[in-house]
């Protein structure tokens, strides 16, 4: 067995429930590699999710794991982190979970800059419920609830998080798995709110309806479409068409929420 | 650990036959069998690059080294 | 509950068994019978085995779930392992030749035939395995008339594939003979 | 020769029948958020509504879904939202709002196993009490429970009719079995379907959006955009619709809201009496479970046991009077429902000591079997 | 010379007494969103919690508030969230989650007038049924109703104790009157207060977060961060905490959840019997309304009417057995509550034909007066 | 009576319920002036609010008016606008209503670019409930739930709306009432989602606790603190300290939601 | 209900009547009596008139709201208009001299004195009008002892303002004599 | 309409005495009376600039013109 799998996954729960070719397994793999790189203490990590295919990941991960209600992972995680600031709190969430029903908790966690690392498994679709469009589905894409092509405009989750106040925000894809691992590792080291948007393919609920070919084709698509933000910015405008930036969008230092709270406690102790 | 000591392994029970490893293997080492399970068809061609492991969504193919230490 | 026939069609997602169940039930309706169709949903249906269940009856169908199927079809081993259980079997089992049946299971009749191979090689498209299966079922049980079955298929399949599907159905009849 | 189904016959899922009924009732707006096992209601609405000039919108969550539907209804469009268990809880605050502001709306709940995320792909009837009591404060509730795909079609039309007639949200409480099962349905001729539209005012001068004449219970409802320029609030309000802190106004408003249902029970209540004429045992059931009850009764009748069914088609309001009457002539009232005891509490309240009350329930994701019902009753012999 | 109150005496609002009780019970985390008339609970928590090393967080809405409190409870902290009517509805989905995942939590609902925004600054008891039925699916509920500021203090402690003991959310259902009224309270000595903490496991090997020994109902609860590395989900799950689709597991889980309360009624049920020994008429009431009931009874006793009070201190579970017993010896059971009829339904169910049931309710923002209660009863004479 | 008041307010409902010196009345005044400037049809305007002091404004305005639940105004308004795209739909909301409990509806309305004009009455506090901090309360400010000074970082609502996809976003203050009127007028002309953040003083729940002096002092503060974004950008960095930008942050054209929906309907008609 | 005294103190927001109510009730407790205090909340309290109600009793107080106050204080006209109603009056009315009382109202006794002016001019701070009012109430009703009242005030008011408040209280006694 | 024709008016019932108009009047025209209600103390000094109306939160002070047409 892969040594990371042996060390960090609940092997008796595998094979996992994801469809053949679902990108979510690749992301989970990079998360445990990043954790291993940093030598974090397994007993001190908590992984929290909402509801969705992606949100099933915690069930396979050998930490304290919490599978909550749809969209609310960050709110639960905020309670955990504030109550026990020593824990490393990681949220895994789908694009629907994080940016549709959970969009408010996302921007508020960013605003507070609470020390939580969120990995968004973005397959631009509601996978679990069978392919309704999500806030990240591209305009004109087909979905079960967008039978004539979506007229909604997508969020750019990484940029939205940056605008809402996150310390760190980045994006990569499951094709660029090594890069994804590196970004997650970086995010986990941030003292503050960090978010990594991981583009992931959903062959079942997205690929098939949108005629995206095999899962390998979908991975090749990521290779074509996503380019590093620095390279992107150097491209002449006409060449940017059809390309999407990946890499680190923001990496700044702000006061962290639980640390600021601790200061109040310390101040009140001092007052006695 | 040096590449040579790594051994390419599969866990067919976990393989879902998505074909990603087959597609991305630079040396065309891999194949799916009739039951859509992964098979190391041409083991000698493998250069232990790890790309199959990297993107296998199911942890069903991996390079194994001498991991005694890890296992304790 | 007089003359009620219950079927469970199982296989891998994507093998078209949902459609097969609907077509079978619609054939029943064309025969002026009552019919219900249900299927497995959600994560349960994600990858792995899935099932479609049909009840065809001379009178109104009250309790709508299949409990002790008169016929169970399994196109894959996983489906067979999941849906052919010794507790509930008493009828006909139809499986692809490659599927192994747990010896502890009791049945009235076992039809183990090369469904997949026939679809792929003889008819020419693996995807029509579901229609081949319907042929077998109709031939083996007469649960609906052949006329109704053919019509039901033609009513549902995409234009241009009528011939292919008819061929598949007939190969099914053959396999069950 | 190719056989074809009659053009008015379809073999469809309950969820599809719901949308077909809705469209025949004049349905024009869907606002919601997908959740198993109600998702097909959103999906089919997305396909069908624009074809009839209606609008479908997938909102960011369930709360926004019902809010959008209420907003649309205020413009005069017949609106629907649909969901399942957890989403139903999220909608409760705005259900209360629609009750208070008297906005016609159809709310479909395709029930699944709870509590919490529970058994998301399995059927249940665990939201019956939530349907009545999920909001805070007191208000009347109308909730319908179809037992078949065909009845889902008709009851959806009825839900729209009641919503428009009584200016209030009406709930259609189906479940995973009825929602996902396919059965044959026959679509009636347009002429044979009664369609009720809300009563609109025709005089702007002195329009009282929450005022009624003596004895009436339902005020006329103007559409936003029609020039009535009135105010709608979830605060306690007077006849003009403006907030009022007066206790008398609050009391008058709440009494009228309650009376919309309580004074119109004859029109609203709906139930089926099956083989009850000579029955010694009543099986009370509803929705998918009523099918098992019917099978159980057929089976018992064959064995000479005089059982019959009282099937709730409106669970709320609850047909108290009729049940009480019936219960006086029987030995047992057996309640069968896919939960651990909800409507049975109402039955206990109504039947009192007139008959022995038996309960056959389960909440493990499986539908109750006819045999379980028979056995529960036989244990009494 | 300046007179001073004893150091253990305070003249405070009910909401303050709640926080004082919480702190004495070991309260360490508040997650919530402000809403009248519960806001003081947040405000006082913000002031007091950091003084004891606890944490207060004002979240972006009520849903996030309870979610944060559940998260904190999982780390071993005694947690609370507080709200009023509309916010209580918003919390329902996560209340169901906490029930299913068995997370200790105190939920305070300072009730106000509904439905909807209703009468936000007026008292009501309109959420009694929502407390029991607001979520979907079946699960047990513990809900306490204090009638005074002093009792709010004690009942808050009890709410924490029950939450920790039974690993479940416990509701404290107060109202605007009790929450905002000031009265004298006496703080007992620390030694005289019983404080119960959750039972933690002491053996990581083989820890079953949802497993119990035969006969037990409450599994031991490890804190996140203590190295147990277990899984928590709102899906139906087995003893290990992992999701399970098996009907047997679902049934076993739900039965155990129900039994946590049903098998421990002796420990949980709480009520007061006031002047009931020789009573011919029971006035059943709770919370602020019980004060009016008490006044009414005093008044009636002076007139020679033999009335007494059965006061619910736990509304849920409902003290069925005792009420049934008592009702057999009286003529009338009068239910007084600030709503249009909620607990009275439960009374009808339990009392059946043993006594005549009378109802005195109002939901117009005013607390029921003793005179109204007296008159309701006298109408029977 | 002021001619706008006569024409657009429900005079029998005045005097309004706001406290002496509350800025909300000034904003309401500018809204009706902007409406008058544009000559909009009174019968075709709908004003929607949530809950809060600010959200009481619709009750005084003589249009179709809807006072909904806390935070949900934009979701109700979305239904109204989509069901009746001919109506001019205006949302008035408090900072708490719009960006705390209603934050998700706000960013999604921006994302969809639905043709609604939102005026946020931003007094950086929960006025109605007596002074709890809101997502726009400045760090270190005092509030009833931030007795030791707020450790939360505030949202910049106008910028957040811009980042979430709004066509138009701007900010002004009740001191700059004429400017505010102009921005509202501009916003009302946008075909798409437009937002104007109107800074408003709450002497009762914010000013008193934070020792902000009289309401006139608070207005003078606005005069000092808020400067036009262009002027701001020209300031040397050290002079920006303590200043806040006002003016138009974004004004772009995107496909509008209800118009896009109409295209589907038209397309389907064509298909017949 | 023997020996229960109910008071309603009303005025404009910011006049300190909430505090006055609390102090009065706490004085009652110092006198070993039972006391409750309630007040108006929310939008109702926004601007305009607000009220604080106190019940002081020899025995436990059941019904906690004031319905027919034994004494009503109104510092502003608006408060008087809102809270002094002919339906409910039977006791003592205390008002600032500038407040006009609806002639339809019946009362036991009317004390109309320059409360605001006394606070502002004699004591020196308009803000102590609430304490002046307490002085009047105690002098006029003896509902609590003067000793208890003085202690209750001293227990509550900020350090450094004790003298001012004592003066205010005494001016109140004077006004009621 | 020219400024001269405008008439400065107050609506004391609506005035809440916040003092904003007093503070911002460039000509010191306005005062609050004992009851905290607005009073036009020095009407002759008024230059009809409208600043009082602009920021009065209560619509209690305004410049009125010949608005017959509007009123119809
Ligand atoms: C309150 C609530 N609403 C809706 C659902 C139904 N639901 C479950 S997962 C999901 C969306 C999943 O999409 P995403 O978060 O993108 O995850 P994915 O499955 O694509 O990984 C929805 C709508 C639910 N479980 N609860
Ligand atoms: C669901 C719900 N939660 C909480 C409240 C209580 N509440 C009413 S208004 C409000 C905040 C108001 O603040 P804001 O939106 O900034 O408006 P302002 O009063 O400051 O104008 C709150 C928390 C409510 N009415 N409903
Ligand atoms: S539905 Fe999509 S997201 Fe879900 S497991 Fe399958 S491929 Fe993955
Ligand atoms: S390690 Fe590289 S060469 Fe070897 S099988 Fe995997 S992908 Fe192919
Ligand atoms: S990538 Fe993994 S799951 Fe896919 S075929 Fe290869 S081994 Fe199997
Ligand atoms: S509390 Fe603040 S926001 Fe509310 S009316 Fe008063 S001043 Fe305005
Ligand atoms: S119009 Fe100008 S000058 Fe005249 S009172 Fe008003 S602010 Fe003063
Ligand atoms: S600004 Fe308006 S409310 Fe304030 S004092 Fe002047 S007239 Fe009165
Ligand atoms: Mg997704
Ligand atoms: Mg505000």
XYZ file of C-alpha atoms in Angstrom, chain E residues 129-257:
129
model
C -44.088 22.385 19.493
C -41.236 23.617 17.354
C -38.914 22.577 20.158
C -40.113 19.029 19.744
C -40.884 18.847 16.047
C -38.820 21.463 14.290
C -36.378 19.016 12.776
C -37.169 16.160 10.443
C -37.176 12.566 11.499
C -37.706 11.270 15.003
C -35.514 11.917 17.981
C -36.060 12.675 21.637
C -36.110 16.180 23.006
C -35.421 17.641 26.416
C -36.850 21.114 26.944
C -37.051 23.005 30.229
C -39.251 25.981 31.114
C -38.340 28.227 34.032
C -40.977 30.402 35.668
C -38.713 32.869 37.397
C -35.325 34.471 37.327
C -34.105 32.263 40.138
C -35.340 29.159 38.384
C -33.665 30.274 35.169
C -30.411 30.130 37.063
C -31.004 26.600 38.294
C -32.503 25.278 35.123
C -29.585 26.493 33.065
C -27.303 24.427 35.253
C -29.643 21.504 34.871
C -29.718 21.991 31.090
C -25.935 21.719 30.952
C -25.986 18.695 33.229
C -28.575 16.886 31.148
C -26.811 17.791 27.913
C -23.554 16.376 29.153
C -25.072 13.358 30.804
C -27.184 12.315 27.850
C -24.880 13.606 25.117
C -27.558 15.622 23.416
C -28.755 19.167 22.923
C -31.033 20.388 25.698
C -33.364 23.318 25.234
C -34.136 25.998 27.737
C -37.407 27.548 26.623
C -37.856 30.858 28.372
C -39.761 33.861 27.105
C -39.546 37.612 26.860
C -41.101 38.086 30.302
C -38.719 35.816 32.163
C -35.756 36.882 30.068
C -36.173 40.596 30.635
C -37.736 40.765 34.078
C -35.503 41.546 37.020
C -35.920 39.637 40.261
C -33.798 38.804 43.204
C -31.762 35.652 42.949
C -29.678 33.883 45.523
C -26.563 32.168 44.242
C -26.008 28.926 46.122
C -22.667 27.787 47.428
C -20.550 25.963 44.904
C -20.753 22.802 47.038
C -24.504 22.797 46.829
C -24.590 22.714 43.056
C -24.312 19.389 41.299
C -22.256 19.682 38.128
C -22.208 16.807 35.671
C -19.528 16.401 33.026
C -19.685 14.147 30.009
C -18.129 10.748 30.452
C -14.917 10.517 28.493
C -13.305 7.275 27.389
C -9.964 6.343 28.856
C -8.898 3.720 26.365
C -8.129 4.584 22.783
C -7.865 1.019 21.643
C -11.233 -0.138 20.382
C -12.970 3.127 21.226
C -16.494 3.070 19.835
C -17.802 6.617 19.784
C -21.344 5.369 19.254
C -21.131 2.058 21.028
C -22.628 1.189 24.396
C -22.652 -1.840 26.604
C -25.900 -3.726 26.950
C -28.498 -1.717 28.784
C -26.579 1.521 28.498
C -27.865 4.272 26.284
C -25.136 6.926 26.271
C -21.760 6.260 24.660
C -18.604 7.786 26.072
C -17.490 10.891 24.256
C -13.887 11.673 23.392
C -12.788 15.217 22.701
C -11.383 16.178 19.344
C -7.679 16.687 19.780
C -7.292 13.949 22.406
C -5.966 11.427 19.927
C -9.024 9.237 19.471
C -9.246 10.123 15.789
C -12.867 9.195 15.311
C -15.494 10.109 12.780
C -18.702 12.033 13.346
C -21.494 12.250 10.786
C -25.160 13.185 10.524
C -25.759 10.198 8.292
C -27.144 7.057 9.843
C -24.087 5.328 11.262
C -22.975 2.292 13.191
C -21.190 2.066 16.519
C -17.910 3.140 14.985
C -19.476 6.358 13.797
C -19.088 5.587 10.117
C -22.041 5.851 7.747
C -24.020 2.715 7.274
C -26.847 1.999 4.901
C -27.986 -1.008 6.852
C -31.548 -0.876 8.091
C -30.634 -2.753 11.222
C -27.971 -0.223 12.126
C -30.320 2.647 11.482
C -32.948 1.072 13.653
C -30.526 0.291 16.448
C -29.230 3.838 16.392
C -32.644 5.493 16.408
C -33.932 3.208 19.125
C -30.977 4.021 21.295
C -31.398 7.742 20.688
